[in-house]
Amino acid sequence: MSPRGTANLVRRLWMTRATSRPLGGLLLLGASIAFVWAAVGLAASSRLEAQLVRSDPDAAAANARLLYFAAARGAGVFKAECASCHGADGKGNTARGVPDLTDADWLYGSGKVRDIEKVAYYGIRAHNPRNWNLAVMPGFARPVPSASEQLAPLSPGDIAAVTAFLQSRGGQPAGLAAAEAGRRIFAGKGGCYDCHANDAKGDPAIGAPNLVDKIWLYGDGSRQAIFDSIAYGRQGVCPARAGRLSALRLREVSLYVFALSHRSGPHPDKSPP
Ligand code: HEC
Ligand code: HEC
């Protein structure tokens, strides 16, 4: 019932001659207590809101009360703004190159709230002047693999070799000779080392994924999936939300994602402190 509806009901009961005055008084007292209770609750949550936007994002995550408050609200923001791509459970979709936000593996940064928030604000390859857009995976089957890097195309044999190299480094069976040829392409004419690092473990400063762990952004680590990434290139986009969502909502959703991926600490599924 709306506050006005409640007030009308109280007034009607108060006015009806059939109703005894003590009952009206009791109802009025009850309504007043409910009103004060709601006002106190409202004041407390607006105090927490102010604290949340003012505080350093990672300091907010270290404060269990703030984290619960933010994460509980961020769950709704995530559902409305992020779940369509990242999934209701935040686990992403390797068929579309959408990363899992619940694990400890990060393409950009190291999973601090400020890293997550930067993506939530400005996005990745999202045409926002402050977005992440430092590296694009070239398509090595194209005559000109990259618009920004000087790279020669690779033959299907070269792509198969470098695929074998990555599979062998990741502990999957691969031909020895092919893997060795692929190692030379990785460290040489392919220019792969430039973005993915010499050890192929990636670079979170530019969003180049680790290629020798068990976590794949695209596909399942099969020969075909790796081959396709190298041949066609990849260019995942995460939209920017700055200007669309308030600073408060962006902080709430960032803390929610932080809580999803840091389950040993406070978590919205667990009971509050
Ligand atoms: C200019 C930087 C750059 C170069 C050079 C480059 N990559 Fe990448 N690569 C990336 C980026 C960035 C991504 C992630 C793409 C995305 O997020 O959509 C990526 C993704 C990949 C993936 C998919 C990984 C996954 O988890 O699904 C593979 C495989 C890969 N690269 C292999 C290579 C190989 C092999 C070479 C050399 C022949 C190479 N890359 C050269 C930047 C680069
Ligand atoms: C249109 C689909 C889409 C939507 C909607 C979307 N994302 Fe993304 N997000 C992606 C893709 C794709 C990537 C990977 C980009 C890449 O390849 O570099 C990503 C990457 C990220 C990353 C980086 C993960 C890492 O490992 O470093 C974060 C954090 C993130 N998204 C948070 C969010 C949040 C929070 C929202 C909602 C406010 C959101 N995303 C909405 C598609 C989406």
PDB file of N, CA and C and ligand atoms in Angstrom, residues 77-78 80-86 96-101 103 105-111 115-117 119-121 124-125 132 206-207 217-218 234-239 241 245 250 253-254 257, ligand 2:
ATOM      1  N   VAL A  77      22.016  -4.230 -10.986  1.00  0.00           N
ATOM      2  CA  VAL A  77      22.631  -3.494 -12.099  1.00  0.00           C
ATOM      3  C   VAL A  77      23.259  -4.503 -13.066  1.00  0.00           C
ATOM      4  N   PHE A  78      23.948  -5.510 -12.509  1.00  0.00           N
ATOM      5  CA  PHE A  78      24.604  -6.526 -13.343  1.00  0.00           C
ATOM      6  C   PHE A  78      23.568  -7.243 -14.214  1.00  0.00           C
ATOM      7  N   ALA A  80      20.730  -6.186 -15.245  1.00  0.00           N
ATOM      8  CA  ALA A  80      20.172  -5.315 -16.283  1.00  0.00           C
ATOM      9  C   ALA A  80      21.200  -4.916 -17.345  1.00  0.00           C
ATOM     10  N   GLU A  81      22.468  -4.778 -16.956  1.00  0.00           N
ATOM     11  CA  GLU A  81      23.439  -4.141 -17.861  1.00  0.00           C
ATOM     12  C   GLU A  81      24.549  -5.066 -18.357  1.00  0.00           C
ATOM     13  N   CYS A  82      24.781  -6.170 -17.698  1.00  0.00           N
ATOM     14  CA  CYS A  82      25.959  -6.977 -18.020  1.00  0.00           C
ATOM     15  C   CYS A  82      25.620  -8.435 -18.330  1.00  0.00           C
ATOM     16  N   ALA A  83      24.524  -8.941 -17.732  1.00  0.00           N
ATOM     17  CA  ALA A  83      24.234 -10.377 -17.812  1.00  0.00           C
ATOM     18  C   ALA A  83      23.941 -10.836 -19.236  1.00  0.00           C
ATOM     19  N   SER A  84      23.461  -9.938 -20.106  1.00  0.00           N
ATOM     20  CA  SER A  84      23.131 -10.360 -21.470  1.00  0.00           C
ATOM     21  C   SER A  84      24.369 -10.919 -22.167  1.00  0.00           C
ATOM     22  N   CYS A  85      25.529 -10.400 -21.868  1.00  0.00           N
ATOM     23  CA  CYS A  85      26.766 -10.945 -22.455  1.00  0.00           C
ATOM     24  C   CYS A  85      27.518 -11.853 -21.473  1.00  0.00           C
ATOM     25  N   HIS A  86      27.712 -11.375 -20.228  1.00  0.00           N
ATOM     26  CA  HIS A  86      28.545 -12.126 -19.281  1.00  0.00           C
ATOM     27  C   HIS A  86      27.791 -13.290 -18.630  1.00  0.00           C
ATOM     28  N   ARG A  96      31.494 -16.737 -27.721  1.00  0.00           N
ATOM     29  CA  ARG A  96      31.479 -15.346 -28.188  1.00  0.00           C
ATOM     30  C   ARG A  96      32.666 -14.537 -27.687  1.00  0.00           C
ATOM     31  N   GLY A  97      33.575 -15.155 -26.968  1.00  0.00           N
ATOM     32  CA  GLY A  97      34.727 -14.410 -26.469  1.00  0.00           C
ATOM     33  C   GLY A  97      34.378 -13.485 -25.319  1.00  0.00           C
ATOM     34  N   VAL A  98      33.413 -13.878 -24.495  1.00  0.00           N
ATOM     35  CA  VAL A  98      33.071 -13.072 -23.323  1.00  0.00           C
ATOM     36  C   VAL A  98      33.695 -13.730 -22.091  1.00  0.00           C
ATOM     37  N   PRO A  99      34.575 -13.007 -21.389  1.00  0.00           N
ATOM     38  CA  PRO A  99      35.310 -13.660 -20.300  1.00  0.00           C
ATOM     39  C   PRO A  99      34.459 -13.966 -19.071  1.00  0.00           C
ATOM     40  N   ASP A 100      34.925 -14.964 -18.334  1.00  0.00           N
ATOM     41  CA  ASP A 100      34.360 -15.349 -17.039  1.00  0.00           C
ATOM     42  C   ASP A 100      34.796 -14.291 -16.019  1.00  0.00           C
ATOM     43  N   LEU A 101      33.843 -13.669 -15.355  1.00  0.00           N
ATOM     44  CA  LEU A 101      34.197 -12.631 -14.370  1.00  0.00           C
ATOM     45  C   LEU A 101      34.248 -13.191 -12.948  1.00  0.00           C
ATOM     46  N   ASP A 103      36.263 -15.893 -12.048  1.00  0.00           N
ATOM     47  CA  ASP A 103      37.523 -16.577 -11.729  1.00  0.00           C
ATOM     48  C   ASP A 103      38.617 -15.557 -11.412  1.00  0.00           C
ATOM     49  N   ASP A 105      41.290 -15.055 -13.218  1.00  0.00           N
ATOM     50  CA  ASP A 105      42.050 -14.765 -14.439  1.00  0.00           C
ATOM     51  C   ASP A 105      41.544 -13.451 -15.036  1.00  0.00           C
ATOM     52  N   TRP A 106      42.450 -12.486 -15.212  1.00  0.00           N
ATOM     53  CA  TRP A 106      42.048 -11.173 -15.719  1.00  0.00           C
ATOM     54  C   TRP A 106      42.800 -10.822 -16.985  1.00  0.00           C
ATOM     55  N   LEU A 107      42.054 -10.385 -17.987  1.00  0.00           N
ATOM     56  CA  LEU A 107      42.691  -9.891 -19.211  1.00  0.00           C
ATOM     57  C   LEU A 107      43.337  -8.542 -18.952  1.00  0.00           C
ATOM     58  N   TYR A 108      42.633  -7.698 -18.195  1.00  0.00           N
ATOM     59  CA  TYR A 108      43.072  -6.322 -17.941  1.00  0.00           C
ATOM     60  C   TYR A 108      43.281  -6.129 -16.452  1.00  0.00           C
ATOM     61  N   GLY A 109      44.511  -5.811 -16.067  1.00  0.00           N
ATOM     62  CA  GLY A 109      44.787  -5.570 -14.658  1.00  0.00           C
ATOM     63  C   GLY A 109      44.757  -6.861 -13.865  1.00  0.00           C
ATOM     64  N   SER A 110      44.430  -6.745 -12.565  1.00  0.00           N
ATOM     65  CA  SER A 110      44.540  -7.921 -11.704  1.00  0.00           C
ATOM     66  C   SER A 110      43.287  -8.167 -10.868  1.00  0.00           C
ATOM     67  N   GLY A 111      42.154  -7.648 -11.321  1.00  0.00           N
ATOM     68  CA  GLY A 111      40.908  -7.930 -10.607  1.00  0.00           C
ATOM     69  C   GLY A 111      40.660  -7.033  -9.417  1.00  0.00           C
ATOM     70  N   ASP A 115      40.315  -1.798 -11.411  1.00  0.00           N
ATOM     71  CA  ASP A 115      40.445  -2.382 -12.759  1.00  0.00           C
ATOM     72  C   ASP A 115      39.050  -2.655 -13.352  1.00  0.00           C
ATOM     73  N   ILE A 116      38.205  -3.268 -12.523  1.00  0.00           N
ATOM     74  CA  ILE A 116      36.852  -3.619 -12.981  1.00  0.00           C
ATOM     75  C   ILE A 116      36.082  -2.340 -13.316  1.00  0.00           C
ATOM     76  N   GLU A 117      36.235  -1.357 -12.438  1.00  0.00           N
ATOM     77  CA  GLU A 117      35.499  -0.108 -12.618  1.00  0.00           C
ATOM     78  C   GLU A 117      35.934   0.630 -13.888  1.00  0.00           C
ATOM     79  N   VAL A 119      36.850  -0.707 -16.667  1.00  0.00           N
ATOM     80  CA  VAL A 119      36.146  -1.351 -17.780  1.00  0.00           C
ATOM     81  C   VAL A 119      34.666  -0.958 -17.764  1.00  0.00           C
ATOM     82  N   ALA A 120      34.065  -0.955 -16.559  1.00  0.00           N
ATOM     83  CA  ALA A 120      32.639  -0.613 -16.473  1.00  0.00           C
ATOM     84  C   ALA A 120      32.393   0.816 -16.982  1.00  0.00           C
ATOM     85  N   TYR A 121      33.287   1.738 -16.665  1.00  0.00           N
ATOM     86  CA  TYR A 121      33.130   3.126 -17.120  1.00  0.00           C
ATOM     87  C   TYR A 121      33.369   3.260 -18.625  1.00  0.00           C
ATOM     88  N   ILE A 124      35.949  -1.646 -23.412  1.00  0.00           N
ATOM     89  CA  ILE A 124      37.088  -2.199 -24.142  1.00  0.00           C
ATOM     90  C   ILE A 124      36.765  -2.090 -25.630  1.00  0.00           C
ATOM     91  N   ARG A 125      37.634  -1.421 -26.382  1.00  0.00           N
ATOM     92  CA  ARG A 125      37.398  -1.187 -27.832  1.00  0.00           C
ATOM     93  C   ARG A 125      35.975  -0.668 -28.040  1.00  0.00           C
ATOM     94  N   TRP A 132      39.902   0.799 -23.093  1.00  0.00           N
ATOM     95  CA  TRP A 132      41.069  -0.039 -23.358  1.00  0.00           C
ATOM     96  C   TRP A 132      41.110  -0.311 -24.849  1.00  0.00           C
ATOM     97  N   ILE A 206      47.905  -4.677 -21.631  1.00  0.00           N
ATOM     98  CA  ILE A 206      47.299  -4.390 -22.936  1.00  0.00           C
ATOM     99  C   ILE A 206      46.148  -5.348 -23.270  1.00  0.00           C
ATOM    100  N   GLY A 207      45.831  -6.244 -22.358  1.00  0.00           N
ATOM    101  CA  GLY A 207      44.718  -7.166 -22.598  1.00  0.00           C
ATOM    102  C   GLY A 207      45.060  -8.303 -23.537  1.00  0.00           C
ATOM    103  N   LEU A 217      39.678 -17.529 -23.926  1.00  0.00           N
ATOM    104  CA  LEU A 217      38.649 -16.517 -24.123  1.00  0.00           C
ATOM    105  C   LEU A 217      37.741 -16.948 -25.266  1.00  0.00           C
ATOM    106  N   TYR A 218      38.360 -17.516 -26.306  1.00  0.00           N
ATOM    107  CA  TYR A 218      37.623 -17.954 -27.498  1.00  0.00           C
ATOM    108  C   TYR A 218      37.741 -19.466 -27.649  1.00  0.00           C
ATOM    109  N   ARG A 234      40.919 -11.407 -33.555  1.00  0.00           N
ATOM    110  CA  ARG A 234      39.849 -11.276 -32.552  1.00  0.00           C
ATOM    111  C   ARG A 234      39.805  -9.839 -32.092  1.00  0.00           C
ATOM    112  N   GLN A 235      38.648  -9.407 -31.681  1.00  0.00           N
ATOM    113  CA  GLN A 235      38.494  -8.015 -31.320  1.00  0.00           C
ATOM    114  C   GLN A 235      37.286  -7.867 -30.409  1.00  0.00           C
ATOM    115  N   GLY A 236      37.383  -8.387 -29.200  1.00  0.00           N
ATOM    116  CA  GLY A 236      36.254  -8.364 -28.264  1.00  0.00           C
ATOM    117  C   GLY A 236      35.919  -6.944 -27.832  1.00  0.00           C
ATOM    118  N   VAL A 237      34.627  -6.681 -27.688  1.00  0.00           N
ATOM    119  CA  VAL A 237      34.170  -5.346 -27.285  1.00  0.00           C
ATOM    120  C   VAL A 237      33.347  -5.449 -26.004  1.00  0.00           C
ATOM    121  N   CYS A 238      33.697  -4.636 -25.022  1.00  0.00           N
ATOM    122  CA  CYS A 238      32.856  -4.490 -23.826  1.00  0.00           C
ATOM    123  C   CYS A 238      32.386  -3.039 -23.827  1.00  0.00           C
ATOM    124  N   PRO A 239      31.080  -2.806 -23.800  1.00  0.00           N
ATOM    125  CA  PRO A 239      30.591  -1.421 -23.937  1.00  0.00           C
ATOM    126  C   PRO A 239      30.953  -0.530 -22.753  1.00  0.00           C
ATOM    127  N   ARG A 241      29.996   2.360 -20.025  1.00  0.00           N
ATOM    128  CA  ARG A 241      28.751   2.738 -19.344  1.00  0.00           C
ATOM    129  C   ARG A 241      28.805   4.130 -18.726  1.00  0.00           C
ATOM    130  N   LEU A 245      25.241   5.234 -16.733  1.00  0.00           N
ATOM    131  CA  LEU A 245      24.965   4.848 -15.353  1.00  0.00           C
ATOM    132  C   LEU A 245      25.647   5.862 -14.434  1.00  0.00           C
ATOM    133  N   LEU A 250      27.735   2.498 -11.022  1.00  0.00           N
ATOM    134  CA  LEU A 250      28.961   1.889 -11.554  1.00  0.00           C
ATOM    135  C   LEU A 250      29.806   1.301 -10.435  1.00  0.00           C
ATOM    136  N   VAL A 253      28.030  -1.977  -9.213  1.00  0.00           N
ATOM    137  CA  VAL A 253      28.189  -3.145 -10.087  1.00  0.00           C
ATOM    138  C   VAL A 253      29.650  -3.618 -10.077  1.00  0.00           C
ATOM    139  N   SER A 254      30.598  -2.685  -9.940  1.00  0.00           N
ATOM    140  CA  SER A 254      32.007  -3.089  -9.900  1.00  0.00           C
ATOM    141  C   SER A 254      32.297  -3.886  -8.630  1.00  0.00           C
ATOM    142  N   VAL A 257      30.914  -7.384  -9.070  1.00  0.00           N
ATOM    143  CA  VAL A 257      31.815  -8.237  -9.863  1.00  0.00           C
ATOM    144  C   VAL A 257      33.034  -8.632  -9.019  1.00  0.00           C
TER     145      VAL A 257
HETATM  146  C1  HEC B   2      27.812  -6.564 -25.368  1.00  0.00           C
HETATM  147  C2  HEC B   2      28.354  -7.548 -24.462  1.00  0.00           C
HETATM  148  C3  HEC B   2      28.872  -7.074 -23.124  1.00  0.00           C
HETATM  149  C4  HEC B   2      28.208  -6.367 -22.154  1.00  0.00           C
HETATM  150  C5  HEC B   2      26.776  -5.862 -22.165  1.00  0.00           C
HETATM  151  C6  HEC B   2      29.145  -6.206 -21.057  1.00  0.00           C
HETATM  152  N1  HEC B   2      30.342  -6.801 -21.370  1.00  0.00           N
HETATM  153 FE1  HEC B   2      32.013  -6.810 -20.212  1.00  0.00          FE
HETATM  154  N2  HEC B   2      33.030  -7.734 -21.684  1.00  0.00           N
HETATM  155  C7  HEC B   2      32.508  -8.153 -22.889  1.00  0.00           C
HETATM  156  C8  HEC B   2      33.569  -8.733 -23.696  1.00  0.00           C
HETATM  157  C9  HEC B   2      33.398  -9.328 -25.087  1.00  0.00           C
HETATM  158  C10 HEC B   2      34.747  -8.616 -22.950  1.00  0.00           C
HETATM  159  C11 HEC B   2      36.142  -9.061 -23.391  1.00  0.00           C
HETATM  160  C12 HEC B   2      36.757  -7.960 -24.210  1.00  0.00           C
HETATM  161  C13 HEC B   2      38.081  -8.384 -24.765  1.00  0.00           C
HETATM  162  O1  HEC B   2      38.138  -9.332 -25.569  1.00  0.00           O
HETATM  163  O2  HEC B   2      39.087  -7.756 -24.410  1.00  0.00           O
HETATM  164  C14 HEC B   2      34.372  -8.008 -21.679  1.00  0.00           C
HETATM  165  C15 HEC B   2      35.268  -7.759 -20.650  1.00  0.00           C
HETATM  166  C16 HEC B   2      34.911  -7.281 -19.408  1.00  0.00           C
HETATM  167  C17 HEC B   2      35.822  -7.126 -18.292  1.00  0.00           C
HETATM  168  C18 HEC B   2      37.300  -7.436 -18.282  1.00  0.00           C
HETATM  169  C19 HEC B   2      37.526  -8.825 -17.741  1.00  0.00           C
HETATM  170  C20 HEC B   2      38.977  -9.193 -17.622  1.00  0.00           C
HETATM  171  O3  HEC B   2      39.255 -10.408 -17.633  1.00  0.00           O
HETATM  172  O4  HEC B   2      39.833  -8.322 -17.471  1.00  0.00           O
HETATM  173  C21 HEC B   2      35.083  -6.637 -17.237  1.00  0.00           C
HETATM  174  C22 HEC B   2      35.586  -6.315 -15.845  1.00  0.00           C
HETATM  175  C23 HEC B   2      33.734  -6.487 -17.711  1.00  0.00           C
HETATM  176  N3  HEC B   2      33.669  -6.883 -19.029  1.00  0.00           N
HETATM  177  C24 HEC B   2      32.710  -6.002 -16.941  1.00  0.00           C
HETATM  178  C25 HEC B   2      31.445  -5.716 -17.441  1.00  0.00           C
HETATM  179  C26 HEC B   2      30.416  -5.078 -16.670  1.00  0.00           C
HETATM  180  C27 HEC B   2      30.541  -4.674 -15.206  1.00  0.00           C
HETATM  181  C28 HEC B   2      29.333  -4.947 -17.488  1.00  0.00           C
HETATM  182  C29 HEC B   2      28.019  -4.289 -17.176  1.00  0.00           C
HETATM  183  C30 HEC B   2      28.064  -2.933 -16.677  1.00  0.00           C
HETATM  184  C31 HEC B   2      29.703  -5.506 -18.776  1.00  0.00           C
HETATM  185  N4  HEC B   2      30.984  -5.969 -18.707  1.00  0.00           N
HETATM  186  C32 HEC B   2      28.853  -5.549 -19.881  1.00  0.00           C
HETATM  187  C33 HEC B   2      31.203  -8.039 -23.296  1.00  0.00           C
HETATM  188  C34 HEC B   2      30.202  -7.340 -22.621  1.00  0.00           C
END
